[in-house]
Amino acid sequence: MRGHSALIEGSLVSRVSKRFRSKQDADVGKDDSIKRADIMYELVQKGVQFAAERREEVLKMEETEKEEENKEEEASESEEAGTDDDDDDTTQKSSLTEEEQAEHELIQRGILYAKPGCTGPTIEMYDLALDALACSRHPKAVSLSEALLDDLLERYEALSAARDANDDHLSSNSLDDNFDLTLYTPTQASFNAVLRCAANAADVANSMDERRRDEVIMTAFYTLDRLFRADCVYRNAASYASVLRVIATWIPESRSRGNVARGLFEKACEEGVVNEQVLEALRGAGGGVDFEHWAPSVVDCDIKDLPQKWRRYVKRRRHPHGAGLY
């Protein structure tokens, strides 16, 4: 994965270890970058498929073991006691509410994910594939990146539910003490790469049709909403800059666009993540008389002249290897 990523101009790996890149590597074309992004996506998918097959095998093994245990219990106990146990299990299951049952199933999925061979690709592999899609200007980058984000968040939700249940002693089963959840915890790059794909969509689109527009806008705002609901990462400057770029490109200049842009900027101010990248994106995302009257007081200022509380978390929340893009 890192070998392919290193050959894509501007990728996470190429930015981190430039001294290992040859002159020929720097001349890699766009088509080659897209092919490498496809390869990296397929590698992640193969890892996901292998883990899914392994989970099925584990479930079958556990079901077989459970059946054998039940047979041994039935042989050693009376028929009446066995009937009572079955009634108790049925009563316990029926006593769970719909919400409790869903939570129980989520915890069990998390415990299954944590078993050896069942977890799938690490978050680093996902991030490298997502970054490759964003850097390569892949024509299907928006849909492919959103699919990858769906996969890794579904897994993280189950794993974190199992971890919390283990910590609160809500589950009779438990995660392996050696299981490292940080290897599978989403990062800023996991979300912001999807936003970057959406922001770059106009560069690869064959046409600016309504269907394409709706896909890009929905992906951008749905991903931003996921960032707000995530318990593992914060929004940063790259998050807001990418969404501002999306609305600047795909929403016609209007009062509504200006209001949305201002609302996003004020939220970035509130979170202390305003930098030059956010200001630049804001300049092209305006519209309407109200925005035009308000914007100069912000966009015409030097970043150092803006209130310090608007930019207090810029460095703290940026991705360590993202060069400001994540």
Coordinates of C-alpha atoms in Angstrom, one line a residue:
M1 CA 0.0 0.0 0.0
R2 CA 2.7 2.5 1.0
G3 CA 4.7 1.6 -2.1
H4 CA 1.8 2.5 -4.4
S5 CA 1.0 5.6 -2.4
A6 CA 4.6 6.8 -2.6
L7 CA 4.2 6.9 -6.4
I8 CA 1.1 9.2 -6.4
E9 CA 2.0 12.8 -6.5
G10 CA 1.0 14.7 -3.3
S11 CA 0.0 11.6 -1.4
L12 CA 0.5 11.1 2.4
V13 CA 3.5 8.9 1.8
S14 CA 5.1 11.0 -0.9
R15 CA 4.9 14.0 1.4
V16 CA 6.4 12.2 4.4
S17 CA 9.4 10.4 2.7
K18 CA 10.4 12.5 -0.3
R19 CA 14.1 11.4 0.0
F20 CA 13.1 7.9 -1.1
R21 CA 11.4 9.1 -4.3
S22 CA 13.4 8.9 -7.6
K23 CA 13.2 11.4 -10.4
Q24 CA 11.1 8.9 -12.5
D25 CA 8.6 8.7 -9.6
A26 CA 8.0 12.4 -9.7
D27 CA 7.0 12.1 -13.4
V28 CA 4.2 9.7 -12.8
G29 CA 1.2 10.7 -14.8
K30 CA -2.4 11.2 -13.9
D31 CA -3.5 7.9 -15.6
D32 CA -1.0 5.9 -13.6
S33 CA -2.1 7.6 -10.4
I34 CA -5.7 6.5 -11.1
K35 CA -4.6 3.0 -11.8
R36 CA -2.6 2.9 -8.5
A37 CA -5.7 4.3 -6.6
D38 CA -7.7 1.5 -8.1
I39 CA -5.2 -1.1 -7.0
M40 CA -5.1 0.3 -3.5
Y41 CA -8.9 0.3 -3.3
E42 CA -9.0 -3.3 -4.4
L43 CA -6.4 -4.3 -1.9
V44 CA -8.6 -2.8 0.9
Q45 CA -11.6 -4.6 -0.5
K46 CA -9.8 -7.9 -0.5
G47 CA -8.8 -7.4 3.1
V48 CA -12.4 -6.6 4.0
Q49 CA -13.6 -9.7 2.1
F50 CA -11.1 -12.0 3.8
A51 CA -12.1 -10.7 7.2
A52 CA -15.8 -11.2 6.4
E53 CA -15.1 -14.8 5.3
R54 CA -13.1 -15.4 8.5
R55 CA -16.0 -14.1 10.6
E56 CA -18.4 -16.5 9.0
E57 CA -16.0 -19.3 9.7
V58 CA -15.7 -18.3 13.4
L59 CA -19.5 -18.0 13.7
K60 CA -19.9 -21.5 12.3
M61 CA -17.2 -22.9 14.7
E62 CA -18.9 -21.2 17.7
E63 CA -22.3 -22.5 16.7
T64 CA -20.9 -26.1 16.3
E65 CA -19.2 -25.8 19.7
K66 CA -22.4 -24.5 21.3
E67 CA -24.5 -27.4 19.9
E68 CA -22.0 -29.9 21.2
E69 CA -22.1 -28.2 24.7
N70 CA -25.9 -28.3 24.6
K71 CA -25.9 -32.0 23.8
E72 CA -23.5 -32.8 26.6
E73 CA -25.7 -30.8 29.1
E74 CA -28.8 -32.6 27.9
A75 CA -27.1 -35.9 28.4
S76 CA -26.0 -35.1 32.0
E77 CA -29.2 -33.4 33.1
S78 CA -32.8 -34.4 33.2
E79 CA -35.2 -33.5 30.4
E80 CA -37.2 -31.3 32.8
A81 CA -34.2 -29.2 33.8
G82 CA -33.2 -28.8 30.2
T83 CA -36.7 -27.5 29.4
D84 CA -36.5 -25.0 32.2
D85 CA -33.2 -23.7 30.9
D86 CA -34.6 -23.2 27.5
D87 CA -37.6 -21.3 28.9
D88 CA -35.2 -19.1 30.9
D89 CA -33.2 -18.2 27.8
T90 CA -36.3 -17.4 25.8
T91 CA -37.6 -15.2 28.7
Q92 CA -34.3 -13.3 28.9
K93 CA -34.3 -12.6 25.1
S94 CA -37.9 -11.5 25.1
S95 CA -37.4 -9.2 28.0
L96 CA -35.0 -7.1 26.0
T97 CA -36.4 -4.0 24.3
E98 CA -35.9 -3.4 20.6
E99 CA -33.2 -0.8 21.4
E100 CA -31.5 -3.1 23.9
Q101 CA -31.6 -6.0 21.4
A102 CA -29.9 -3.8 18.7
E103 CA -27.2 -2.7 21.2
H104 CA -26.6 -6.4 22.2
E105 CA -26.2 -7.4 18.5
L106 CA -23.8 -4.5 17.9
I107 CA -21.7 -5.5 20.9
Q108 CA -21.6 -9.1 19.7
R109 CA -20.5 -7.9 16.2
G110 CA -17.7 -5.9 17.8
I111 CA -16.5 -8.9 19.8
L112 CA -16.5 -10.9 16.6
Y113 CA -14.6 -8.2 14.7
A114 CA -11.9 -8.3 17.4
K115 CA -11.2 -12.0 17.0
P116 CA -7.9 -12.9 15.2
G117 CA -8.2 -12.5 11.4
C118 CA -11.7 -11.0 11.6
T119 CA -10.9 -7.3 11.9
G120 CA -9.8 -6.4 8.3
P121 CA -7.5 -3.7 7.1
T122 CA -6.0 -1.2 9.6
I123 CA -7.1 2.4 9.5
E124 CA -3.7 3.3 7.9
M125 CA -4.6 1.2 4.9
Y126 CA -8.0 2.8 4.6
D127 CA -6.5 6.3 4.9
L128 CA -3.9 5.6 2.3
A129 CA -6.6 4.3 -0.1
L130 CA -8.8 7.3 0.6
D131 CA -5.9 9.7 0.1
A132 CA -5.0 8.0 -3.2
L133 CA -8.6 8.6 -4.5
A134 CA -8.4 12.2 -3.5
C135 CA -4.9 12.8 -5.0
S136 CA -5.4 11.0 -8.2
R137 CA -8.6 12.8 -9.2
H138 CA -10.3 9.5 -9.8
P139 CA -13.5 9.8 -11.8
K140 CA -15.4 7.7 -9.2
A141 CA -13.6 9.1 -6.2
V142 CA -16.7 10.5 -4.4
S143 CA -18.7 7.2 -4.4
L144 CA -15.7 5.0 -3.8
S145 CA -14.4 7.1 -0.9
E146 CA -17.8 7.2 0.7
A147 CA -18.1 3.4 0.5
L148 CA -14.7 3.0 2.3
L149 CA -15.8 5.4 5.0
D150 CA -19.0 3.5 5.4
D151 CA -17.1 0.3 6.0
L152 CA -14.6 1.6 8.5
L153 CA -17.2 3.5 10.5
E154 CA -19.5 0.5 10.7
R155 CA -16.6 -1.6 12.1
Y156 CA -15.5 1.1 14.5
E157 CA -19.0 1.5 15.8
A158 CA -19.2 -2.2 16.6
L159 CA -15.7 -2.3 18.1
S160 CA -16.2 0.7 20.3
A161 CA -19.6 -0.6 21.5
A162 CA -17.8 -3.9 22.5
R163 CA -15.1 -1.9 24.3
D164 CA -17.6 0.2 26.2
A165 CA -19.6 -2.9 27.2
N166 CA -16.4 -4.6 28.4
D167 CA -15.5 -1.5 30.5
D168 CA -19.0 -1.3 32.0
H169 CA -19.2 -5.1 32.6
L170 CA -22.3 -5.2 30.4
S171 CA -21.2 -8.2 28.4
S172 CA -20.3 -11.7 29.5
N173 CA -17.8 -11.8 26.7
S174 CA -14.9 -9.4 26.4
L175 CA -12.3 -8.1 24.0
D176 CA -8.9 -9.5 24.0
D177 CA -6.6 -7.5 26.3
N178 CA -4.0 -7.4 23.5
F179 CA -6.5 -5.9 21.0
D180 CA -5.4 -2.4 20.0
L181 CA -8.5 -0.4 18.9
T182 CA -6.3 2.6 17.9
L183 CA -5.2 0.6 14.9
Y184 CA -8.8 0.7 13.6
T185 CA -9.9 4.1 14.9
P186 CA -10.8 6.7 12.2
T187 CA -8.5 9.8 11.8
Q188 CA -9.0 13.3 10.4
A189 CA -7.8 11.9 7.1
S190 CA -10.5 9.2 7.0
F191 CA -13.2 11.9 6.9
N192 CA -11.4 14.8 5.2
A193 CA -10.2 12.6 2.3
V194 CA -13.9 12.0 1.4
L195 CA -14.5 15.8 1.7
R196 CA -11.5 16.4 -0.5
C197 CA -12.8 14.0 -3.1
A198 CA -16.1 16.0 -3.2
A199 CA -14.2 19.3 -3.4
N200 CA -12.1 18.0 -6.3
A201 CA -15.2 16.5 -8.1
A202 CA -15.5 19.3 -10.6
D203 CA -12.0 18.7 -11.8
V204 CA -12.9 15.2 -12.9
A205 CA -16.6 15.5 -13.8
N206 CA -17.5 15.1 -17.5
S207 CA -20.5 17.4 -16.9
M208 CA -21.9 19.5 -14.2
D209 CA -25.4 17.9 -14.3
E210 CA -27.9 17.9 -11.5
R211 CA -27.5 14.3 -10.6
R212 CA -23.7 14.8 -10.2
R213 CA -24.2 18.0 -8.2
D214 CA -26.7 16.3 -5.8
E215 CA -24.3 13.4 -5.2
V216 CA -21.3 15.7 -4.4
I217 CA -23.3 18.1 -2.2
M218 CA -25.0 15.2 -0.3
T219 CA -21.7 13.4 0.2
A220 CA -20.0 16.6 1.5
F221 CA -22.7 17.5 4.1
Y222 CA -23.4 14.0 5.2
T223 CA -19.6 13.4 5.8
L224 CA -19.5 16.7 7.7
D225 CA -22.4 15.6 9.8
R226 CA -20.6 12.3 10.5
L227 CA -17.7 14.3 11.7
F228 CA -19.9 16.2 14.2
R229 CA -21.3 12.9 15.5
A230 CA -17.9 11.1 15.7
D231 CA -16.4 10.5 19.1
C232 CA -12.8 9.9 17.8
V233 CA -11.9 13.0 15.8
Y234 CA -12.6 16.8 15.7
R235 CA -13.4 19.0 12.7
N236 CA -10.4 21.0 11.6
A237 CA -9.5 23.7 9.0
A238 CA -9.3 21.2 6.2
S239 CA -12.9 19.9 7.0
Y240 CA -14.5 23.4 6.6
A241 CA -12.3 24.5 3.7
S242 CA -13.3 21.4 1.7
V243 CA -17.0 21.9 2.3
L244 CA -16.7 25.6 1.4
R245 CA -15.1 24.6 -1.8
V246 CA -17.9 22.2 -2.6
I247 CA -20.6 24.9 -2.2
A248 CA -18.5 27.4 -4.1
T249 CA -18.4 25.0 -7.1
W250 CA -21.7 23.3 -7.0
I251 CA -24.2 25.8 -5.6
P252 CA -25.0 28.8 -7.8
E253 CA -24.1 32.2 -6.4
S254 CA -27.1 33.3 -4.4
R255 CA -28.2 34.6 -1.0
S256 CA -28.7 31.0 0.2
R257 CA -25.2 30.1 -0.7
G258 CA -23.9 33.1 1.1
N259 CA -25.8 32.3 4.2
V260 CA -24.6 28.6 4.2
A261 CA -21.0 29.8 3.7
R262 CA -21.2 32.3 6.5
G263 CA -22.8 29.7 8.8
L264 CA -19.9 27.3 8.1
F265 CA -17.3 30.0 8.7
E266 CA -18.8 31.0 12.0
K267 CA -18.8 27.4 13.1
A268 CA -15.1 27.2 12.1
C269 CA -14.5 30.3 14.2
E270 CA -16.4 28.8 17.2
E271 CA -14.2 25.7 17.0
G272 CA -11.0 27.7 16.6
V273 CA -9.9 26.2 13.3
V274 CA -9.8 29.2 10.9
N275 CA -6.6 29.5 8.8
E276 CA -5.6 30.8 5.3
Q277 CA -7.1 27.7 3.7
V278 CA -10.6 28.5 5.2
L279 CA -10.4 32.2 4.3
E280 CA -9.4 31.4 0.7
A281 CA -12.3 28.9 0.3
L282 CA -14.7 31.5 1.9
R283 CA -13.8 34.1 -0.7
G284 CA -15.2 32.0 -3.5
A285 CA -18.3 30.8 -1.7
G286 CA -20.3 34.0 -1.2
G287 CA -23.5 35.3 -2.6
G288 CA -26.2 37.8 -1.8
V289 CA -26.1 41.4 -0.5
D290 CA -25.7 40.4 3.2
F291 CA -22.7 38.3 2.5
E292 CA -21.1 41.0 0.3
H293 CA -21.5 43.5 3.1
W294 CA -20.1 41.2 5.8
A295 CA -17.3 39.4 3.9
P296 CA -14.7 42.2 3.5
S297 CA -14.4 42.5 7.3
V298 CA -13.1 38.9 7.3
V299 CA -11.6 37.9 3.9
D300 CA -9.6 41.1 3.5
C301 CA -7.8 40.6 6.8
D302 CA -4.5 39.0 7.3
I303 CA -4.9 35.8 9.3
K304 CA -2.9 37.2 12.1
D305 CA -5.3 40.1 12.5
L306 CA -8.2 37.8 13.2
P307 CA -9.1 37.0 16.8
Q308 CA -6.8 34.4 18.3
K309 CA -9.7 32.3 19.5
W310 CA -10.8 31.8 15.9
R311 CA -7.5 30.0 15.1
R312 CA -6.4 28.5 18.5
Y313 CA -6.8 24.9 17.5
V314 CA -5.5 25.0 13.9
K315 CA -2.2 23.2 14.6
R316 CA -3.5 20.9 17.3
R317 CA -6.3 19.5 15.1
R318 CA -4.4 19.1 11.8
H319 CA -3.4 15.7 10.6
P320 CA 0.3 15.1 11.5
H321 CA 1.2 14.1 7.9
G322 CA -1.5 15.8 5.9
A323 CA 0.4 19.0 5.0
G324 CA -2.8 20.9 5.9
L325 CA -4.9 19.0 3.4
Y326 CA -6.3 16.7 6.2

